[in-house]
GROMACS .gro file of C-alpha atoms in nm:
model
  473
    1MET     CA    1   0.000   0.000   0.000
    2LYS     CA    2   0.278   0.226   0.088
    3LYS     CA    3   0.441   0.148  -0.246
    4ILE     CA    4   0.120   0.238  -0.427
    5LEU     CA    5   0.091   0.569  -0.243
    6VAL     CA    6   0.456   0.651  -0.310
    7SER     CA    7   0.421   0.583  -0.683
    8LEU     CA    8   0.101   0.793  -0.699
    9LEU     CA    9   0.280   1.073  -0.520
   10CYS     CA   10   0.572   1.055  -0.763
   11VAL     CA   11   0.335   1.066  -1.059
   12PHE     CA   12   0.155   1.364  -0.914
   13LEU     CA   13   0.481   1.552  -0.848
   14LEU     CA   14   0.637   1.476  -1.188
   15ALA     CA   15   0.332   1.556  -1.404
   16PRO     CA   16   0.379   1.937  -1.407
   17ASN     CA   17   0.745   1.898  -1.500
   18LEU     CA   18   0.654   1.674  -1.790
   19SER     CA   19   0.404   1.925  -1.924
   20PHE     CA   20   0.655   2.215  -1.887
   21ALA     CA   21   0.914   2.010  -2.063
   22LYS     CA   22   0.667   1.944  -2.335
   23LYS     CA   23   0.585   2.311  -2.361
   24SER     CA   24   0.950   2.401  -2.361
   25LYS     CA   25   1.019   2.137  -2.614
   26ASN     CA   26   0.743   2.277  -2.832
   27SER     CA   27   0.846   2.645  -2.790
   28GLU     CA   28   1.224   2.604  -2.815
   29PRO     CA   29   1.228   2.509  -3.184
   30GLU     CA   30   1.029   2.826  -3.261
   31LYS     CA   31   1.300   3.041  -3.098
   32ILE     CA   32   1.575   2.863  -3.284
   33GLU     CA   33   1.389   2.900  -3.611
   34SER     CA   34   1.347   3.282  -3.572
   35THR     CA   35   1.712   3.343  -3.479
   36SER     CA   36   1.840   3.142  -3.772
   37ASP     CA   37   1.628   3.347  -4.017
   38LYS     CA   38   1.775   3.673  -3.895
   39LYS     CA   39   2.127   3.536  -3.904
   40ALA     CA   40   2.071   3.414  -4.256
   41GLU     CA   41   1.940   3.754  -4.364
   42ARG     CA   42   2.238   3.932  -4.212
   43ALA     CA   43   2.477   3.689  -4.370
   44ALA     CA   44   2.310   3.738  -4.708
   45LYS     CA   45   2.341   4.115  -4.686
   46LYS     CA   46   2.703   4.090  -4.580
   47ALA     CA   47   2.778   3.853  -4.864
   48ALA     CA   48   2.604   4.085  -5.113
   49LYS     CA   49   2.807   4.383  -4.996
   50LYS     CA   50   3.125   4.182  -5.011
   51ALA     CA   51   3.039   4.060  -5.359
   52GLU     CA   52   2.961   4.415  -5.472
   53ARG     CA   53   3.289   4.543  -5.327
   54ASN     CA   54   3.482   4.263  -5.491
   55ALA     CA   55   3.306   4.333  -5.819
   56ARG     CA   56   3.408   4.701  -5.804
   57LEU     CA   57   3.766   4.613  -5.722
   58SER     CA   58   3.783   4.360  -6.000
   59ALA     CA   59   3.630   4.611  -6.242
   60LYS     CA   60   3.890   4.872  -6.147
   61LYS     CA   61   4.171   4.620  -6.182
   62ALA     CA   62   4.036   4.509  -6.517
   63GLU     CA   63   4.006   4.866  -6.636
   64ALA     CA   64   4.360   4.951  -6.523
   65ALA     CA   65   4.497   4.637  -6.686
   66ALA     CA   66   4.303   4.711  -7.005
   67LYS     CA   67   4.437   5.068  -7.017
   68LYS     CA   68   4.790   4.942  -6.966
   69SER     CA   69   4.757   4.676  -7.232
   70SER     CA   70   4.584   4.913  -7.475
   71ALA     CA   71   4.859   5.170  -7.426
   72LYS     CA   72   5.121   4.906  -7.511
   73LYS     CA   73   4.949   4.691  -7.773
   74GLY     CA   74   4.636   4.887  -7.864
   75ALA     CA   75   4.424   4.600  -7.724
   76SER     CA   76   4.058   4.649  -7.633
   77TYR     CA   77   3.881   4.561  -7.311
   78PRO     CA   78   3.802   4.185  -7.282
   79ASP     CA   79   3.451   4.201  -7.137
   80GLU     CA   80   3.139   4.384  -7.245
   81LYS     CA   81   3.128   4.620  -6.948
   82ASN     CA   82   3.482   4.745  -7.000
   83THR     CA   83   3.418   4.773  -7.372
   84ASP     CA   84   3.128   5.008  -7.301
   85ILE     CA   85   3.353   5.213  -7.072
   86LEU     CA   86   3.619   5.238  -7.341
   87THR     CA   87   3.362   5.334  -7.603
   88LYS     CA   88   3.223   5.606  -7.375
   89LYS     CA   89   3.567   5.744  -7.299
   90ALA     CA   90   3.663   5.735  -7.665
   91THR     CA   91   3.347   5.926  -7.753
   92GLU     CA   92   3.420   6.190  -7.488
   93ALA     CA   93   3.780   6.218  -7.607
   94LYS     CA   94   3.657   6.260  -7.963
   95LYS     CA   95   3.416   6.533  -7.854
   96THR     CA   96   3.695   6.708  -7.664
   97SER     CA   97   3.932   6.692  -7.960
   98THR     CA   98   3.655   6.813  -8.190
   99ALA     CA   99   3.584   7.106  -7.959
  100GLN     CA  100   3.954   7.190  -7.940
  101SER     CA  101   3.993   7.172  -8.314
  102ALA     CA  102   3.680   7.383  -8.354
  103SER     CA  103   3.820   7.643  -8.116
  104LYS     CA  104   4.149   7.640  -8.305
  105ASP     CA  105   3.963   7.674  -8.632
  106SER     CA  106   3.758   7.961  -8.491
  107SER     CA  107   4.069   8.140  -8.364
  108SER     CA  108   4.244   8.092  -8.695
  109LYS     CA  109   3.928   8.208  -8.865
  110LYS     CA  110   3.946   8.533  -8.669
  111ILE     CA  111   4.305   8.587  -8.777
  112TYR     CA  112   4.236   8.524  -9.143
  113GLU     CA  113   3.908   8.717  -9.169
  114THR     CA  114   4.101   9.027  -9.270
  115PHE     CA  115   4.183   9.221  -9.582
  116SER     CA  116   4.496   9.422  -9.650
  117VAL     CA  117   4.609   9.722  -9.853
  118SER     CA  118   4.982   9.775  -9.900
  119HIS     CA  119   5.221   9.985 -10.104
  120GLY     CA  120   5.583  10.076 -10.053
  121ILE     CA  121   5.682  10.003  -9.694
  122VAL     CA  122   5.333  10.043  -9.544
  123LYS     CA  123   5.062   9.781  -9.494
  124ILE     CA  124   4.712   9.834  -9.348
  125GLN     CA  125   4.523   9.525  -9.233
  126SER     CA  126   4.159   9.545  -9.127
  127VAL     CA  127   4.016   9.287  -8.888
  128MET     CA  128   3.655   9.227  -8.982
  129GLU     CA  129   3.576   9.039  -8.659
  130ASN     CA  130   3.613   9.342  -8.434
  131GLY     CA  131   3.645   9.649  -8.659
  132ALA     CA  132   4.011   9.705  -8.567
  133VAL     CA  133   4.309   9.806  -8.783
  134LEU     CA  134   4.663   9.665  -8.772
  135LEU     CA  135   4.966   9.848  -8.912
  136PHE     CA  136   5.283   9.690  -9.053
  137ILE     CA  137   5.615   9.810  -9.193
  138GLU     CA  138   5.815   9.623  -9.455
  139ASP     CA  139   6.147   9.475  -9.350
  140ASP     CA  140   6.372   9.397  -9.645
  141GLY     CA  141   6.617   9.206  -9.429
  142ASN     CA  142   6.362   8.946  -9.318
  143LYS     CA  143   6.292   8.714  -9.612
  144GLN     CA  144   6.056   8.479  -9.428
  145ASP     CA  145   5.811   8.745  -9.311
  146SER     CA  146   5.877   9.082  -9.468
  147TRP     CA  147   5.604   9.265  -9.271
  148ILE     CA  148   5.681   9.370  -8.915
  149PRO     CA  149   5.389   9.475  -8.690
  150VAL     CA  150   5.422   9.819  -8.532
  151VAL     CA  151   5.119   9.787  -8.301
  152GLU     CA  152   5.010   9.499  -8.077
  153GLN     CA  153   4.841   9.227  -8.283
  154ARG     CA  154   4.805   8.941  -8.032
  155ASP     CA  155   4.467   9.085  -7.929
  156LEU     CA  156   4.367   9.128  -8.296
  157GLY     CA  157   4.419   9.502  -8.268
  158GLU     CA  158   4.160   9.568  -7.995
  159SER     CA  159   4.408   9.777  -7.792
  160THR     CA  160   4.459  10.011  -8.090
  161TYR     CA  161   4.131  10.191  -8.132
  162GLY     CA  162   3.936  10.514  -8.145
  163SER     CA  163   3.678  10.629  -7.891
  164LEU     CA  164   3.397  10.876  -7.948
  165PHE     CA  165   3.272  11.071  -7.647
  166ILE     CA  166   2.911  11.183  -7.683
  167ASP     CA  167   2.817  11.430  -7.411
  168GLY     CA  168   3.087  11.276  -7.192
  169ILE     CA  169   2.994  10.910  -7.250
  170GLU     CA  170   3.264  10.699  -7.417
  171TYR     CA  171   3.184  10.463  -7.705
  172ARG     CA  172   3.480  10.253  -7.820
  173LEU     CA  173   3.487  10.227  -8.197
  174ASN     CA  174   3.499   9.849  -8.234
  175THR     CA  175   3.267   9.560  -8.168
  176SER     CA  176   3.368   9.544  -7.800
  177GLY     CA  177   3.191   9.879  -7.762
  178ASN     CA  178   2.870   9.741  -7.919
  179VAL     CA  179   2.930   9.954  -8.228
  180ALA     CA  180   2.834   9.826  -8.573
  181CYS     CA  181   3.099   9.865  -8.841
  182ALA     CA  182   3.130   9.832  -9.219
  183PHE     CA  183   3.442   9.816  -9.436
  184GLU     CA  184   3.537   9.966  -9.770
  185SER     CA  185   3.876   9.948  -9.942
  186GLY     CA  186   4.053  10.042 -10.261
  187SER     CA  187   4.404  10.020 -10.401
  188ASP     CA  188   4.535  10.285 -10.163
  189PHE     CA  189   4.276  10.335  -9.889
  190VAL     CA  190   4.069  10.165  -9.621
  191THR     CA  191   3.752  10.320  -9.479
  192ILE     CA  192   3.569  10.187  -9.174
  193THR     CA  193   3.225  10.326  -9.092
  194TYR     CA  194   3.109  10.298  -8.732
  195LYS     CA  195   2.747  10.360  -8.633
  196VAL     CA  196   2.717  10.470  -8.271
  197ARG     CA  197   2.358  10.404  -8.170
  198ASP     CA  198   2.130  10.641  -8.364
  199ILE     CA  199   2.334  10.946  -8.273
  200ALA     CA  200   2.659  10.951  -8.470
  201GLU     CA  201   2.827  10.803  -8.775
  202VAL     CA  202   3.206  10.793  -8.771
  203LYS     CA  203   3.418  10.728  -9.080
  204ALA     CA  204   3.782  10.639  -9.013
  205ASN     CA  205   3.970  10.683  -9.340
  206TYR     CA  206   4.326  10.550  -9.391
  207VAL     CA  207   4.495  10.670  -9.711
  208LEU     CA  208   4.841  10.554  -9.822
  209SER     CA  209   5.064  10.842  -9.925
  210SER     CA  210   5.424  10.941  -9.985
  211ARG     CA  211   5.637  11.222  -9.848
  212LYS     CA  212   5.800  11.260 -10.189
  213PRO     CA  213   5.625  11.324 -10.520
  214ALA     CA  214   5.557  11.002 -10.713
  215GLY     CA  215   5.737  10.801 -10.445
  216GLU     CA  216   5.648  10.475 -10.277
  217ALA     CA  217   5.406  10.490  -9.987
  218ASN     CA  218   5.578  10.571  -9.658
  219CYS     CA  219   5.302  10.742  -9.462
  220ILE     CA  220   4.929  10.721  -9.386
  221LEU     CA  221   4.693  11.016  -9.376
  222ILE     CA  222   4.427  10.929  -9.119
  223SER     CA  223   4.104  11.121  -9.076
  224TYR     CA  224   3.800  11.078  -8.853
  225SER     CA  225   3.481  11.230  -8.991
  226ILE     CA  226   3.202  11.247  -8.730
  227LEU     CA  227   2.845  11.318  -8.840
  228ASN     CA  228   2.570  11.405  -8.594
  229ARG     CA  229   2.264  11.210  -8.707
  230ASP     CA  230   2.052  11.300  -8.408
  231ARG     CA  231   1.779  11.565  -8.398
  232LYS     CA  232   1.962  11.776  -8.145
  233LYS     CA  233   2.307  11.917  -8.079
  234HIS     CA  234   2.571  11.701  -7.909
  235ASP     CA  235   2.920  11.759  -7.773
  236PHE     CA  236   3.164  11.527  -7.952
  237ALA     CA  237   3.517  11.447  -7.832
  238LEU     CA  238   3.764  11.199  -7.980
  239LYS     CA  239   4.038  10.976  -7.838
  240VAL     CA  240   4.265  10.764  -8.061
  241VAL     CA  241   4.494  10.506  -7.895
  242TYR     CA  242   4.793  10.323  -8.044
  243ASN     CA  243   4.936  10.030  -7.845
  244THR     CA  244   5.281  10.066  -8.000
  245ILE     CA  245   5.544   9.795  -7.955
  246LEU     CA  246   5.859   9.924  -8.129
  247GLY     CA  247   5.991  10.138  -7.843
  248GLU     CA  248   5.918   9.882  -7.571
  249SER     CA  249   6.245   9.705  -7.646
  250ARG     CA  250   6.444  10.019  -7.557
  251ALA     CA  251   6.488  10.234  -7.249
  252ALA     CA  252   6.312  10.530  -7.411
  253HIS     CA  253   5.980  10.423  -7.562
  254PHE     CA  254   5.921  10.758  -7.737
  255ARG     CA  255   6.091  11.083  -7.822
  256THR     CA  256   5.963  11.432  -7.897
  257PRO     CA  257   6.128  11.761  -8.002
  258ALA     CA  258   6.087  11.915  -7.655
  259ASN     CA  259   6.153  11.610  -7.438
  260VAL     CA  260   6.402  11.414  -7.646
  261ALA     CA  261   6.375  11.078  -7.464
  262VAL     CA  262   6.046  10.970  -7.305
  263SER     CA  263   6.094  10.673  -7.071
  264SER     CA  264   5.797  10.739  -6.841
  265GLU     CA  265   5.455  10.900  -6.849
  266PHE     CA  266   5.451  11.229  -7.038
  267SER     CA  267   5.195  11.457  -7.204
  268PHE     CA  268   5.206  11.779  -7.404
  269GLN     CA  269   5.008  12.006  -7.634
  270PRO     CA  270   5.128  12.009  -7.996
  271SER     CA  271   5.268  12.331  -8.137
  272PRO     CA  272   5.467  12.434  -8.448
  273GLU     CA  273   5.789  12.361  -8.258
  274ASN     CA  274   5.666  12.050  -8.075
  275ASN     CA  275   5.487  11.881  -8.362
  276TRP     CA  276   5.575  11.510  -8.366
  277VAL     CA  277   5.624  11.190  -8.161
  278ILE     CA  278   5.857  10.907  -8.268
  279THR     CA  279   5.869  10.549  -8.144
  280SER     CA  280   6.148  10.323  -8.270
  281ASP     CA  281   6.331   9.996  -8.208
  282GLY     CA  282   6.654  10.140  -8.354
  283ARG     CA  283   6.574  10.053  -8.714
  284HIS     CA  284   6.200  10.055  -8.778
  285ALA     CA  285   6.025  10.371  -8.665
  286LEU     CA  286   5.692  10.553  -8.663
  287CYS     CA  287   5.656  10.929  -8.657
  288PHE     CA  288   5.318  11.078  -8.564
  289SER     CA  289   5.287  11.422  -8.728
  290LEU     CA  290   5.053  11.626  -8.509
  291TYR     CA  291   5.080  11.982  -8.639
  292GLY     CA  292   5.089  12.116  -8.991
  293ASP     CA  293   4.902  12.127  -9.319
  294GLU     CA  294   4.613  11.882  -9.352
  295ILE     CA  295   4.641  11.812  -8.979
  296THR     CA  296   4.400  11.892  -8.695
  297PRO     CA  297   4.628  11.943  -8.393
  298PRO     CA  298   4.510  11.740  -8.091
  299SER     CA  299   4.434  11.927  -7.773
  300ASN     CA  300   4.655  11.686  -7.581
  301VAL     CA  301   4.900  11.402  -7.655
  302ALA     CA  302   4.985  11.148  -7.385
  303MET     CA  303   5.233  10.861  -7.353
  304ALA     CA  304   5.151  10.636  -7.059
  305ASN     CA  305   5.088  10.280  -6.947
  306LYS     CA  306   4.828  10.096  -7.154
  307ASN     CA  307   4.580  10.067  -6.864
  308VAL     CA  308   4.616  10.433  -6.773
  309ILE     CA  309   4.545  10.534  -7.133
  310GLU     CA  310   4.238  10.311  -7.156
  311ALA     CA  311   4.088  10.472  -6.845
  312SER     CA  312   4.171  10.828  -6.951
  313ARG     CA  313   3.937  11.094  -7.085
  314PRO     CA  314   4.018  11.391  -7.312
  315GLU     CA  315   4.028  11.622  -7.012
  316GLY     CA  316   4.233  11.374  -6.807
  317VAL     CA  317   4.540  11.471  -6.607
  318PHE     CA  318   4.858  11.266  -6.647
  319VAL     CA  319   5.136  11.227  -6.392
  320GLU     CA  320   5.471  11.308  -6.549
  321GLY     CA  321   5.737  11.055  -6.453
  322ARG     CA  322   5.499  10.769  -6.366
  323PRO     CA  323   5.647  10.442  -6.505
  324PHE     CA  324   5.505  10.255  -6.803
  325THR     CA  325   5.465   9.945  -6.582
  326SER     CA  326   5.149   9.868  -6.384
  327VAL     CA  327   5.011   9.567  -6.197
  328LEU     CA  328   4.825   9.441  -6.505
  329ALA     CA  329   5.066   9.550  -6.781
  330TYR     CA  330   5.445   9.528  -6.751
  331ASN     CA  331   5.651   9.767  -6.965
  332ASN     CA  332   5.346   9.828  -7.185
  333SER     CA  333   5.314  10.181  -7.316
  334SER     CA  334   5.058  10.340  -7.547
  335LEU     CA  335   5.022  10.669  -7.729
  336ALA     CA  336   4.693  10.858  -7.709
  337LEU     CA  337   4.570  11.157  -7.911
  338PHE     CA  338   4.289  11.363  -7.758
  339TRP     CA  339   4.062  11.620  -7.921
  340GLU     CA  340   3.850  11.810  -7.670
  341LYS     CA  341   3.473  11.830  -7.693
  342PHE     CA  342   3.318  12.039  -7.967
  343PRO     CA  343   2.947  12.123  -8.008
  344VAL     CA  344   2.808  11.977  -8.331
  345PRO     CA  345   2.452  12.065  -8.443
  346MET     CA  346   2.219  11.809  -8.598
  347GLU     CA  347   2.317  11.681  -8.944
  348SER     CA  348   2.653  11.857  -8.906
  349GLU     CA  349   2.998  11.704  -8.947
  350ILE     CA  350   3.335  11.758  -8.784
  351LEU     CA  351   3.672  11.638  -8.914
  352TYR     CA  352   3.998  11.543  -8.738
  353SER     CA  353   4.312  11.437  -8.924
  354TYR     CA  354   4.680  11.352  -8.864
  355LYS     CA  355   4.965  11.157  -9.026
  356ILE     CA  356   5.173  10.853  -8.938
  357ASN     CA  357   5.511  10.831  -9.114
  358PHE     CA  358   5.705  10.504  -9.154
  359SER     CA  359   6.082  10.461  -9.184
  360ASN     CA  360   6.336  10.176  -9.196
  361ALA     CA  361   6.618  10.415  -9.108
  362ASP     CA  362   6.476  10.580  -8.794
  363PHE     CA  363   6.408  10.896  -9.003
  364GLN     CA  364   6.778  10.974  -9.031
  365ASP     CA  365   6.727  11.066  -9.396
  366ASP     CA  366   6.411  11.270  -9.331
  367ALA     CA  367   6.544  11.583  -9.166
  368GLU     CA  368   6.271  11.794  -9.323
  369LEU     CA  369   6.005  11.590  -9.146
  370LEU     CA  370   6.150  11.668  -8.804
  371LYS     CA  371   6.182  12.043  -8.852
  372PRO     CA  372   5.941  12.281  -8.679
  373TYR     CA  373   5.625  12.341  -8.879
  374VAL     CA  374   5.620  12.654  -9.092
  375PRO     CA  375   5.285  12.759  -9.241
  376MET     CA  376   5.268  12.751  -9.618
  377ALA     CA  377   5.177  13.119  -9.626
  378GLU     CA  378   5.533  13.209  -9.522
  379PHE     CA  379   5.666  13.061  -9.844
  380LEU     CA  380   5.431  13.268 -10.062
  381PRO     CA  381   5.580  13.582 -10.218
  382PRO     CA  382   5.428  13.912 -10.106
  383PRO     CA  383   5.140  14.023 -10.327
  384GLU     CA  384   5.227  14.257 -10.612
  385ILE     CA  385   5.081  14.606 -10.589
  386GLU     CA  386   4.942  14.705 -10.926
  387GLU     CA  387   4.939  15.069 -11.024
  388PRO     CA  388   4.597  15.205 -11.115
  389GLN     CA  389   4.540  15.202 -11.488
  390MET     CA  390   4.381  15.484 -11.680
  391PRO     CA  391   4.046  15.399 -11.837
  392PHE     CA  392   4.037  15.331 -12.210
  393GLU     CA  393   3.978  15.623 -12.443
  394ILE     CA  394   3.723  15.580 -12.718
  395ALA     CA  395   3.766  15.763 -13.048
  396PRO     CA  396   3.506  16.036 -13.106
  397GLN     CA  397   3.224  15.949 -13.343
  398ASP     CA  398   3.010  16.191 -13.537
  399GLY     CA  399   3.174  16.484 -13.372
  400ILE     CA  400   3.072  16.379 -13.023
  401PRO     CA  401   3.363  16.418 -12.782
  402VAL     CA  402   3.416  16.133 -12.544
  403SER     CA  403   3.569  16.190 -12.202
  404PRO     CA  404   3.721  15.924 -11.984
  405SER     CA  405   3.458  15.680 -11.867
  406SER     CA  406   3.287  15.758 -11.543
  407PRO     CA  407   3.017  15.576 -11.355
  408LYS     CA  408   2.674  15.639 -11.488
  409GLU     CA  409   2.396  15.728 -11.259
  410ASP     CA  410   2.189  15.436 -11.375
  411ALA     CA  411   2.480  15.189 -11.377
  412GLU     CA  412   2.435  14.866 -11.183
  413GLN     CA  413   2.591  14.897 -10.842
  414ILE     CA  414   2.752  14.586 -10.691
  415ASP     CA  415   2.637  14.507 -10.344
  416PHE     CA  416   2.949  14.380 -10.182
  417GLU     CA  417   2.754  14.253  -9.883
  418THR     CA  418   2.551  14.020 -10.103
  419GLU     CA  419   2.852  13.916 -10.309
  420ARG     CA  420   3.053  13.821 -10.003
  421ASN     CA  421   3.101  13.449  -9.948
  422TYR     CA  422   2.961  13.374  -9.607
  423LEU     CA  423   3.096  13.085  -9.408
  424ASP     CA  424   2.896  12.767  -9.410
  425PRO     CA  425   2.830  12.675  -9.044
  426MET     CA  426   2.821  12.307  -9.141
  427LYS     CA  427   3.188  12.319  -9.243
  428ILE     CA  428   3.329  12.495  -8.937
  429ASN     CA  429   3.579  12.278  -8.749
  430PRO     CA  430   3.898  12.324  -8.544
  431GLN     CA  431   4.115  12.253  -8.847
  432TYR     CA  432   3.958  12.542  -9.039
  433VAL     CA  433   4.001  12.784  -8.747
  434GLN     CA  434   4.363  12.682  -8.695
  435ARG     CA  435   4.443  12.743  -9.061
  436LEU     CA  436   4.304  13.096  -9.038
  437ILE     CA  437   4.517  13.168  -8.733
  438ASP     CA  438   4.829  13.024  -8.899
  439GLN     CA  439   4.774  13.239  -9.208
  440ILE     CA  440   4.739  13.556  -9.001
  441ASN     CA  441   5.056  13.476  -8.803
  442ALA     CA  442   5.248  13.409  -9.123
  443LEU     CA  443   5.133  13.733  -9.288
  444GLU     CA  444   5.217  13.938  -8.978
  445GLN     CA  445   5.567  13.791  -8.964
  446THR     CA  446   5.647  13.867  -9.327
  447ASP     CA  447   5.527  14.225  -9.382
  448PRO     CA  448   5.217  14.346  -9.194
  449ALA     CA  449   5.205  14.671  -9.388
  450VAL     CA  450   5.188  14.500  -9.727
  451ASN     CA  451   4.955  14.225  -9.611
  452ARG     CA  452   4.729  14.449  -9.406
  453GLU     CA  453   4.427  14.406  -9.631
  454LYS     CA  454   4.458  14.028  -9.634
  455ILE     CA  455   4.504  14.022  -9.256
  456GLN     CA  456   4.188  14.227  -9.212
  457GLU     CA  457   3.994  13.984  -9.432
  458LEU     CA  458   4.114  13.688  -9.230
  459GLN     CA  459   4.034  13.861  -8.902
  460ALA     CA  460   3.684  13.935  -9.028
  461GLU     CA  461   3.649  13.570  -9.121
  462ILE     CA  462   3.756  13.463  -8.771
  463ASN     CA  463   3.496  13.701  -8.624
  464GLU     CA  464   3.230  13.530  -8.832
  465VAL     CA  465   3.354  13.191  -8.708
  466LEU     CA  466   3.324  13.311  -8.348
  467GLU     CA  467   2.969  13.430  -8.413
  468ILE     CA  468   2.879  13.088  -8.551
  469LEU     CA  469   3.033  12.911  -8.254
  470ARG     CA  470   2.845  13.138  -8.011
  471SER     CA  471   2.521  13.056  -8.188
  472ARG     CA  472   2.587  12.685  -8.140
  473ARG     CA  473   2.608  12.709  -7.764
   0.00000   0.00000   0.00000
């Protein structure tokens, strides 16, 4: 009995443990199954990343090996992926080379879109891309390239230009100043017409000429004709800049009659004695004639650093002695000619002119060119004074005596006021006024008593000019 009770007690005590074990046995596989899924997922992701990294490394190694082998043997990539990469890179390289060749072609196109006029030792080349003008001098000693540039040409002549000031506002006469231009040329001239908005039309005329009769061309007569096309009066001023290069190889970039050697910034007003500027490399030379016949003397001439000149205005002040070197331009000098503002009525025109002389001997054989200017009137002989002649005598007819002719009462009287040639206000310009003054000075220096009548006529003409100028203001 005791054994039966003991066995029943053991069964009763062990029953809960058996059910717990059963539950645990049933629940434990679920936990194991969930943990293994997560581990498998993590392992798969890790393997994918590792495979991707290995793929990238192998692709880079294959690409490097293919580049190395193609550089040596010209071989292509072995697999399709690398072949696509090579094809893409080859296409990009082709596009790059095409763009570079196109840019080279466009730059060469700019250089060759020009036309030239030459004679003697002078050559004028017009750049149609930007409306600029390049100047050259012939060099007989250089057989490969007989034309030597005398102004900067690496910028296609954009640093040699003219500027029109309209009521104080500057308009550069080339395409960089948004100015339209048209070209015309002949056997001995080049004319460039610039249209500045709807206000002005400027014609820059370059004419080949010679200092000797029937000689080869060795100078250029340059004129700027400015027409006011607006419906009101405007103040016009002109600046002409030459980025010369001949003198930059020497200590003195320029020389003038008054200041023989110019090695730093310098400005002056032209006069009969101070009438030219020369720049030279010791053999080839340019001489700017700024006072004389067929020349409109500038109000100011300046030699300074290129950047200083570009920023200058006709009324600008220059610092004598300042070097030709600046932060942006080393040893780079330019010559500038300034004509001060002048009131021009509507549909009226004003003219400025000067000369550039060329020489392969530094003007050593042109002493006459470097002499002070003497007006042409000084070379004219004094006017001959004619003695009054007696009137003709007519033979008597039919017994009617005839006395020396005398004015009849009903004779036609000449109105000298109406016969007088009045000045045309449209043709008044500084050049015309300067010629009148030069003629008066020349006549006064020769013989004022003999030339008194002519001097009075010229003075009356100047008074009329002053009246016209006052009416324009």
